[in-house]
Amino acid sequence: MNKKHYALWTSTIVTASLFLSGCQLLTGYQKIDEAKSAQAWVGKIQPIDGEVNIACVGTYHCEIVQIDKTLIIAPDSHKPVNPQIVVDMPSYQGAINAPASMDMTPLINKNAIKIVPLAASSMPGLTNYYARVLPAKHEVHVNFYPENNMGYIERFAMIHDFTEAGTYQLRAYQKNMSKKPGSLLETASPEPLCIELLQGNEVQRRFCKQLGAEHQGEFVETDIIKTVSSSKAKKIKA
């Protein structure tokens, strides 16, 4: 029997009222749909054989704040908690390509974590990082900022078995809902935020915030419907 898995979650909205925040978020959430722009400032991940790279994309800014029991980025200062886990990049000046002096020594401890600066954030003064870990089951906490506003944070966490080395992304986007007549509050509120876990270019898991009364505001894991190519479909029919 399949059961829905629920992501650990909390969301903090610092606004005068829920109604006002719903109206204001419409402009903020439009940034999520600008996939090309988001990819442009994410930068280029430098893969290391046998390691897992974890990045977050899709909003004005996002931060991997914790992996397992290790704090990564301080949510108040938005800087690395422990400078020793930051990859040594003395010549890094916001360039997308990794400098020749970047220290990419492979991880040897299963509990070791390193973070690498990717590029300047869409929020001035902040930096985007990706994390390097070894393949294993990890609990990953990410703060997403759908608006250009530090007061509005979507906190997301999940436990995933990263069994295969490679690049993984937690990508935020706005779920398209069919437009149906509703109350003023319903029509003013933004469409739900979803988070997808991609391994390479393939979606492995998807979590979406629920608008229903039972799980209001929760990120709930939804089923992934994987399409079959036409050539494969013909072979199946044959």
PDB file of C-alpha atoms in Angstrom:
ATOM      1  CA  MET A   1       0.000   0.000   0.000  1.00  0.00           C
ATOM      2  CA  ASN A   2       1.468   3.316  -1.112  1.00  0.00           C
ATOM      3  CA  LYS A   3       1.504   6.079   1.417  1.00  0.00           C
ATOM      4  CA  LYS A   4       2.156   9.767   0.887  1.00  0.00           C
ATOM      5  CA  HIS A   5       5.319  11.003   2.480  1.00  0.00           C
ATOM      6  CA  TYR A   6       5.287  14.386   4.108  1.00  0.00           C
ATOM      7  CA  ALA A   7       8.282  16.701   4.018  1.00  0.00           C
ATOM      8  CA  LEU A   8       9.328  18.436   7.183  1.00  0.00           C
ATOM      9  CA  TRP A   9       8.225  22.006   6.739  1.00  0.00           C
ATOM     10  CA  THR A  10       7.602  25.392   8.164  1.00  0.00           C
ATOM     11  CA  SER A  11       6.964  28.692   6.444  1.00  0.00           C
ATOM     12  CA  THR A  12       7.465  32.141   7.839  1.00  0.00           C
ATOM     13  CA  ILE A  13       5.665  35.123   6.329  1.00  0.00           C
ATOM     14  CA  VAL A  14       6.318  38.500   7.881  1.00  0.00           C
ATOM     15  CA  THR A  15       3.410  40.589   6.578  1.00  0.00           C
ATOM     16  CA  ALA A  16       0.512  42.525   8.006  1.00  0.00           C
ATOM     17  CA  SER A  17      -2.075  39.941   7.032  1.00  0.00           C
ATOM     18  CA  LEU A  18      -2.556  36.736   5.072  1.00  0.00           C
ATOM     19  CA  PHE A  19      -4.714  38.542   2.537  1.00  0.00           C
ATOM     20  CA  LEU A  20      -2.120  41.213   1.856  1.00  0.00           C
ATOM     21  CA  SER A  21       0.684  38.676   1.587  1.00  0.00           C
ATOM     22  CA  GLY A  22      -1.357  36.684  -0.949  1.00  0.00           C
ATOM     23  CA  CYS A  23      -1.645  39.744  -3.175  1.00  0.00           C
ATOM     24  CA  GLN A  24       1.984  40.747  -2.832  1.00  0.00           C
ATOM     25  CA  LEU A  25       3.329  37.280  -3.548  1.00  0.00           C
ATOM     26  CA  LEU A  26       1.990  37.344  -7.095  1.00  0.00           C
ATOM     27  CA  THR A  27       4.882  39.510  -8.258  1.00  0.00           C
ATOM     28  CA  GLY A  28       7.435  37.616  -6.201  1.00  0.00           C
ATOM     29  CA  TYR A  29       6.418  34.212  -7.492  1.00  0.00           C
ATOM     30  CA  GLN A  30       6.820  35.319 -11.098  1.00  0.00           C
ATOM     31  CA  LYS A  31      10.587  35.022 -10.540  1.00  0.00           C
ATOM     32  CA  ILE A  32      10.176  31.264 -10.137  1.00  0.00           C
ATOM     33  CA  ASP A  33       9.003  30.912 -13.726  1.00  0.00           C
ATOM     34  CA  GLU A  34      12.158  32.578 -15.069  1.00  0.00           C
ATOM     35  CA  ALA A  35      14.032  29.282 -15.318  1.00  0.00           C
ATOM     36  CA  LYS A  36      16.685  30.613 -17.706  1.00  0.00           C
ATOM     37  CA  SER A  37      17.493  33.534 -15.441  1.00  0.00           C
ATOM     38  CA  ALA A  38      17.667  31.261 -12.408  1.00  0.00           C
ATOM     39  CA  GLN A  39      20.058  28.892 -14.160  1.00  0.00           C
ATOM     40  CA  ALA A  40      22.244  31.816 -15.259  1.00  0.00           C
ATOM     41  CA  TRP A  41      23.170  32.793 -11.712  1.00  0.00           C
ATOM     42  CA  VAL A  42      23.303  29.284 -10.274  1.00  0.00           C
ATOM     43  CA  GLY A  43      26.702  28.739 -11.899  1.00  0.00           C
ATOM     44  CA  LYS A  44      28.507  25.564 -12.868  1.00  0.00           C
ATOM     45  CA  ILE A  45      28.890  22.612 -10.535  1.00  0.00           C
ATOM     46  CA  GLN A  46      32.274  20.914 -10.581  1.00  0.00           C
ATOM     47  CA  PRO A  47      31.588  17.151 -10.184  1.00  0.00           C
ATOM     48  CA  ILE A  48      33.992  14.907  -8.303  1.00  0.00           C
ATOM     49  CA  ASP A  49      33.966  11.154  -9.000  1.00  0.00           C
ATOM     50  CA  GLY A  50      32.154   9.228  -6.291  1.00  0.00           C
ATOM     51  CA  GLU A  51      30.581  12.308  -4.677  1.00  0.00           C
ATOM     52  CA  VAL A  52      27.086  13.757  -4.475  1.00  0.00           C
ATOM     53  CA  ASN A  53      26.547  17.428  -5.288  1.00  0.00           C
ATOM     54  CA  ILE A  54      23.395  19.075  -3.908  1.00  0.00           C
ATOM     55  CA  ALA A  55      22.221  22.486  -5.110  1.00  0.00           C
ATOM     56  CA  CYS A  56      19.034  24.542  -4.860  1.00  0.00           C
ATOM     57  CA  VAL A  57      17.588  26.712  -7.620  1.00  0.00           C
ATOM     58  CA  GLY A  58      14.447  28.503  -8.770  1.00  0.00           C
ATOM     59  CA  THR A  59      13.811  31.484  -6.491  1.00  0.00           C
ATOM     60  CA  TYR A  60      15.422  34.855  -5.783  1.00  0.00           C
ATOM     61  CA  HIS A  61      17.699  33.121  -3.308  1.00  0.00           C
ATOM     62  CA  CYS A  62      18.019  29.758  -1.581  1.00  0.00           C
ATOM     63  CA  GLU A  63      20.322  28.324   1.038  1.00  0.00           C
ATOM     64  CA  ILE A  64      21.180  24.812   2.148  1.00  0.00           C
ATOM     65  CA  VAL A  65      21.023  25.554   5.859  1.00  0.00           C
ATOM     66  CA  GLN A  66      21.611  22.054   7.244  1.00  0.00           C
ATOM     67  CA  ILE A  67      22.637  18.548   6.180  1.00  0.00           C
ATOM     68  CA  ASP A  68      22.001  15.831   8.732  1.00  0.00           C
ATOM     69  CA  LYS A  69      23.120  17.369  12.047  1.00  0.00           C
ATOM     70  CA  THR A  70      25.598  19.769  10.490  1.00  0.00           C
ATOM     71  CA  LEU A  71      24.596  23.425  10.196  1.00  0.00           C
ATOM     72  CA  ILE A  72      25.720  24.834   6.846  1.00  0.00           C
ATOM     73  CA  ILE A  73      24.460  28.402   6.320  1.00  0.00           C
ATOM     74  CA  ALA A  74      23.380  30.621   9.228  1.00  0.00           C
ATOM     75  CA  PRO A  75      19.841  31.876   8.489  1.00  0.00           C
ATOM     76  CA  ASP A  76      20.486  35.209  10.204  1.00  0.00           C
ATOM     77  CA  SER A  77      23.815  36.173   8.611  1.00  0.00           C
ATOM     78  CA  HIS A  78      23.383  34.043   5.435  1.00  0.00           C
ATOM     79  CA  LYS A  79      27.036  33.067   5.708  1.00  0.00           C
ATOM     80  CA  PRO A  80      28.695  29.654   6.274  1.00  0.00           C
ATOM     81  CA  VAL A  81      28.486  28.572   9.915  1.00  0.00           C
ATOM     82  CA  ASN A  82      31.918  26.949   9.770  1.00  0.00           C
ATOM     83  CA  PRO A  83      34.474  28.496   7.378  1.00  0.00           C
ATOM     84  CA  GLN A  84      36.413  25.217   7.442  1.00  0.00           C
ATOM     85  CA  ILE A  85      33.754  23.454   5.355  1.00  0.00           C
ATOM     86  CA  VAL A  86      33.965  26.059   2.581  1.00  0.00           C
ATOM     87  CA  VAL A  87      36.092  24.957  -0.372  1.00  0.00           C
ATOM     88  CA  ASP A  88      39.210  27.094  -0.533  1.00  0.00           C
ATOM     89  CA  MET A  89      38.775  29.422  -3.494  1.00  0.00           C
ATOM     90  CA  PRO A  90      41.193  32.329  -2.933  1.00  0.00           C
ATOM     91  CA  SER A  91      40.786  33.684  -6.452  1.00  0.00           C
ATOM     92  CA  TYR A  92      36.979  33.386  -6.541  1.00  0.00           C
ATOM     93  CA  GLN A  93      35.357  36.680  -7.561  1.00  0.00           C
ATOM     94  CA  GLY A  94      31.876  35.617  -8.605  1.00  0.00           C
ATOM     95  CA  ALA A  95      32.929  33.906 -11.826  1.00  0.00           C
ATOM     96  CA  ILE A  96      30.914  30.908 -12.931  1.00  0.00           C
ATOM     97  CA  ASN A  97      33.953  28.822 -13.920  1.00  0.00           C
ATOM     98  CA  ALA A  98      35.977  27.323 -11.091  1.00  0.00           C
ATOM     99  CA  PRO A  99      39.386  28.959 -10.683  1.00  0.00           C
ATOM    100  CA  ALA A 100      42.497  26.849 -11.088  1.00  0.00           C
ATOM    101  CA  SER A 101      43.337  27.369  -7.415  1.00  0.00           C
ATOM    102  CA  MET A 102      40.091  25.862  -6.138  1.00  0.00           C
ATOM    103  CA  ASP A 103      40.740  23.029  -3.680  1.00  0.00           C
ATOM    104  CA  MET A 104      38.570  20.110  -4.814  1.00  0.00           C
ATOM    105  CA  THR A 105      40.253  17.375  -2.775  1.00  0.00           C
ATOM    106  CA  PRO A 106      37.894  14.361  -2.704  1.00  0.00           C
ATOM    107  CA  LEU A 107      35.989  13.671   0.501  1.00  0.00           C
ATOM    108  CA  ILE A 108      37.247  10.654   2.437  1.00  0.00           C
ATOM    109  CA  ASN A 109      34.983  10.701   5.493  1.00  0.00           C
ATOM    110  CA  LYS A 110      31.365   9.574   5.081  1.00  0.00           C
ATOM    111  CA  ASN A 111      30.302  12.378   7.419  1.00  0.00           C
ATOM    112  CA  ALA A 112      32.375  15.033   5.666  1.00  0.00           C
ATOM    113  CA  ILE A 113      30.594  18.002   4.069  1.00  0.00           C
ATOM    114  CA  LYS A 114      32.019  20.717   1.874  1.00  0.00           C
ATOM    115  CA  ILE A 115      30.235  23.692   0.318  1.00  0.00           C
ATOM    116  CA  VAL A 116      31.311  25.478  -2.847  1.00  0.00           C
ATOM    117  CA  PRO A 117      30.367  29.063  -3.825  1.00  0.00           C
ATOM    118  CA  LEU A 118      28.524  29.018  -7.144  1.00  0.00           C
ATOM    119  CA  ALA A 119      27.854  32.657  -7.983  1.00  0.00           C
ATOM    120  CA  ALA A 120      26.431  35.870  -6.640  1.00  0.00           C
ATOM    121  CA  SER A 121      22.816  35.530  -5.547  1.00  0.00           C
ATOM    122  CA  SER A 122      19.942  37.377  -7.161  1.00  0.00           C
ATOM    123  CA  MET A 123      19.702  39.115  -3.779  1.00  0.00           C
ATOM    124  CA  PRO A 124      22.533  41.667  -3.535  1.00  0.00           C
ATOM    125  CA  GLY A 125      25.329  40.786  -1.142  1.00  0.00           C
ATOM    126  CA  LEU A 126      24.463  37.087  -0.864  1.00  0.00           C
ATOM    127  CA  THR A 127      26.192  34.041  -2.350  1.00  0.00           C
ATOM    128  CA  ASN A 128      24.790  30.753  -3.605  1.00  0.00           C
ATOM    129  CA  TYR A 129      26.561  27.570  -2.540  1.00  0.00           C
ATOM    130  CA  TYR A 130      26.218  23.913  -3.398  1.00  0.00           C
ATOM    131  CA  ALA A 131      27.113  21.059  -1.067  1.00  0.00           C
ATOM    132  CA  ARG A 132      29.415  18.087  -1.553  1.00  0.00           C
ATOM    133  CA  VAL A 133      28.746  14.856   0.361  1.00  0.00           C
ATOM    134  CA  LEU A 134      29.353  11.143  -0.114  1.00  0.00           C
ATOM    135  CA  PRO A 135      26.534   8.856  -1.281  1.00  0.00           C
ATOM    136  CA  ALA A 136      24.304   7.932   1.684  1.00  0.00           C
ATOM    137  CA  LYS A 137      20.936   8.739   3.205  1.00  0.00           C
ATOM    138  CA  HIS A 138      20.935  12.447   4.101  1.00  0.00           C
ATOM    139  CA  GLU A 139      18.492  14.881   5.659  1.00  0.00           C
ATOM    140  CA  VAL A 140      18.663  18.169   3.767  1.00  0.00           C
ATOM    141  CA  HIS A 141      17.161  21.488   4.945  1.00  0.00           C
ATOM    142  CA  VAL A 142      16.774  24.362   2.499  1.00  0.00           C
ATOM    143  CA  ASN A 143      15.469  27.916   2.870  1.00  0.00           C
ATOM    144  CA  PHE A 144      13.842  29.316  -0.266  1.00  0.00           C
ATOM    145  CA  TYR A 145      13.138  33.024  -0.806  1.00  0.00           C
ATOM    146  CA  PRO A 146      10.384  33.337  -3.460  1.00  0.00           C
ATOM    147  CA  GLU A 147      10.327  37.137  -3.085  1.00  0.00           C
ATOM    148  CA  ASN A 148      13.133  39.665  -3.049  1.00  0.00           C
ATOM    149  CA  ASN A 149      12.326  39.974   0.631  1.00  0.00           C
ATOM    150  CA  MET A 150      14.297  38.484   3.508  1.00  0.00           C
ATOM    151  CA  GLY A 151      11.181  38.446   5.663  1.00  0.00           C
ATOM    152  CA  TYR A 152       9.462  35.744   3.613  1.00  0.00           C
ATOM    153  CA  ILE A 153      11.032  32.289   3.827  1.00  0.00           C
ATOM    154  CA  GLU A 154       9.798  28.887   2.706  1.00  0.00           C
ATOM    155  CA  ARG A 155      11.565  26.275   4.826  1.00  0.00           C
ATOM    156  CA  PHE A 156      11.773  22.823   3.291  1.00  0.00           C
ATOM    157  CA  ALA A 157      13.400  19.598   4.466  1.00  0.00           C
ATOM    158  CA  MET A 158      13.496  16.030   3.223  1.00  0.00           C
ATOM    159  CA  ILE A 159      15.275  12.758   3.838  1.00  0.00           C
ATOM    160  CA  HIS A 160      16.598  11.096   0.710  1.00  0.00           C
ATOM    161  CA  ASP A 161      18.851   8.142   0.005  1.00  0.00           C
ATOM    162  CA  PHE A 162      21.469   9.562  -2.345  1.00  0.00           C
ATOM    163  CA  THR A 163      22.664   6.138  -3.436  1.00  0.00           C
ATOM    164  CA  GLU A 164      24.252   7.270  -6.697  1.00  0.00           C
ATOM    165  CA  ALA A 165      27.009   9.813  -7.084  1.00  0.00           C
ATOM    166  CA  GLY A 166      26.206  12.796  -9.268  1.00  0.00           C
ATOM    167  CA  THR A 167      24.460  16.148  -9.258  1.00  0.00           C
ATOM    168  CA  TYR A 168      21.120  16.698  -7.532  1.00  0.00           C
ATOM    169  CA  GLN A 169      19.057  19.872  -7.520  1.00  0.00           C
ATOM    170  CA  LEU A 170      16.157  20.977  -5.362  1.00  0.00           C
ATOM    171  CA  ARG A 171      14.225  23.188  -7.759  1.00  0.00           C
ATOM    172  CA  ALA A 172      11.380  25.454  -6.676  1.00  0.00           C
ATOM    173  CA  TYR A 173       8.619  26.398  -9.091  1.00  0.00           C
ATOM    174  CA  GLN A 174       5.043  27.601  -9.106  1.00  0.00           C
ATOM    175  CA  LYS A 175       2.484  24.901  -9.795  1.00  0.00           C
ATOM    176  CA  ASN A 176       0.023  25.826 -12.530  1.00  0.00           C
ATOM    177  CA  MET A 177      -3.544  25.372 -11.373  1.00  0.00           C
ATOM    178  CA  SER A 178      -6.661  25.407 -13.533  1.00  0.00           C
ATOM    179  CA  LYS A 179      -8.421  28.735 -13.199  1.00  0.00           C
ATOM    180  CA  LYS A 180     -11.745  28.200 -11.493  1.00  0.00           C
ATOM    181  CA  PRO A 181     -14.159  30.758 -10.095  1.00  0.00           C
ATOM    182  CA  GLY A 182     -13.577  31.288  -6.408  1.00  0.00           C
ATOM    183  CA  SER A 183     -13.588  33.754  -3.590  1.00  0.00           C
ATOM    184  CA  LEU A 184     -11.543  36.952  -3.704  1.00  0.00           C
ATOM    185  CA  LEU A 185      -9.029  35.445  -1.269  1.00  0.00           C
ATOM    186  CA  GLU A 186      -8.642  32.299  -3.411  1.00  0.00           C
ATOM    187  CA  THR A 187      -8.111  34.243  -6.622  1.00  0.00           C
ATOM    188  CA  ALA A 188      -5.702  36.674  -4.959  1.00  0.00           C
ATOM    189  CA  SER A 189      -3.533  33.968  -3.395  1.00  0.00           C
ATOM    190  CA  PRO A 190      -0.516  32.683  -5.362  1.00  0.00           C
ATOM    191  CA  GLU A 191      -0.525  29.278  -6.948  1.00  0.00           C
ATOM    192  CA  PRO A 192       1.153  26.620  -4.791  1.00  0.00           C
ATOM    193  CA  LEU A 193       4.912  26.344  -4.490  1.00  0.00           C
ATOM    194  CA  CYS A 194       6.432  23.001  -5.452  1.00  0.00           C
ATOM    195  CA  ILE A 195       9.919  21.598  -4.909  1.00  0.00           C
ATOM    196  CA  GLU A 196      11.351  18.970  -7.234  1.00  0.00           C
ATOM    197  CA  LEU A 197      14.396  16.811  -6.589  1.00  0.00           C
ATOM    198  CA  LEU A 198      16.265  16.289  -9.833  1.00  0.00           C
ATOM    199  CA  GLN A 199      19.052  13.793 -10.359  1.00  0.00           C
ATOM    200  CA  GLY A 200      20.789  15.142 -13.425  1.00  0.00           C
ATOM    201  CA  ASN A 201      17.848  16.161 -15.634  1.00  0.00           C
ATOM    202  CA  GLU A 202      15.399  13.584 -14.287  1.00  0.00           C
ATOM    203  CA  VAL A 203      12.816  14.381 -11.629  1.00  0.00           C
ATOM    204  CA  GLN A 204      13.042  11.866  -8.793  1.00  0.00           C
ATOM    205  CA  ARG A 205      10.623  13.357  -6.253  1.00  0.00           C
ATOM    206  CA  ARG A 206       8.140  16.211  -6.078  1.00  0.00           C
ATOM    207  CA  PHE A 207       6.670  18.054  -3.084  1.00  0.00           C
ATOM    208  CA  CYS A 208       3.907  20.669  -3.327  1.00  0.00           C
ATOM    209  CA  LYS A 209       2.301  22.925  -0.757  1.00  0.00           C
ATOM    210  CA  GLN A 210      -1.294  22.032  -0.061  1.00  0.00           C
ATOM    211  CA  LEU A 211      -4.128  24.543  -0.164  1.00  0.00           C
ATOM    212  CA  GLY A 212      -6.741  22.228   1.329  1.00  0.00           C
ATOM    213  CA  ALA A 213      -7.891  22.517   4.917  1.00  0.00           C
ATOM    214  CA  GLU A 214      -6.487  19.127   6.006  1.00  0.00           C
ATOM    215  CA  HIS A 215      -2.835  19.845   5.229  1.00  0.00           C
ATOM    216  CA  GLN A 216      -2.855  23.629   4.818  1.00  0.00           C
ATOM    217  CA  GLY A 217       0.650  24.943   4.133  1.00  0.00           C
ATOM    218  CA  GLU A 218       2.375  21.530   4.182  1.00  0.00           C
ATOM    219  CA  PHE A 219       4.746  20.268   1.530  1.00  0.00           C
ATOM    220  CA  VAL A 220       3.242  16.929   0.541  1.00  0.00           C
ATOM    221  CA  GLU A 221       5.055  14.470  -1.700  1.00  0.00           C
ATOM    222  CA  THR A 222       3.151  13.740  -4.888  1.00  0.00           C
ATOM    223  CA  ASP A 223       3.435  10.868  -7.345  1.00  0.00           C
ATOM    224  CA  ILE A 224       5.803  11.234 -10.290  1.00  0.00           C
ATOM    225  CA  ILE A 225       4.352  10.157 -13.627  1.00  0.00           C
ATOM    226  CA  LYS A 226       7.278   9.278 -15.853  1.00  0.00           C
ATOM    227  CA  THR A 227       6.633   9.456 -19.578  1.00  0.00           C
ATOM    228  CA  VAL A 228       7.666   6.614 -21.871  1.00  0.00           C
ATOM    229  CA  SER A 229       9.308   7.485 -25.182  1.00  0.00           C
ATOM    230  CA  SER A 230       7.426   6.545 -28.364  1.00  0.00           C
ATOM    231  CA  SER A 231      10.100   4.006 -29.368  1.00  0.00           C
ATOM    232  CA  LYS A 232       9.828   2.261 -26.008  1.00  0.00           C
ATOM    233  CA  ALA A 233       6.031   2.386 -26.185  1.00  0.00           C
ATOM    234  CA  LYS A 234       6.106   0.601 -29.568  1.00  0.00           C
ATOM    235  CA  LYS A 235       8.330  -2.141 -28.155  1.00  0.00           C
ATOM    236  CA  ILE A 236       5.947  -2.586 -25.198  1.00  0.00           C
ATOM    237  CA  LYS A 237       2.960  -2.904 -27.547  1.00  0.00           C
ATOM    238  CA  ALA A 238       4.834  -5.375 -29.742  1.00  0.00           C
TER     239      ALA A 238
END
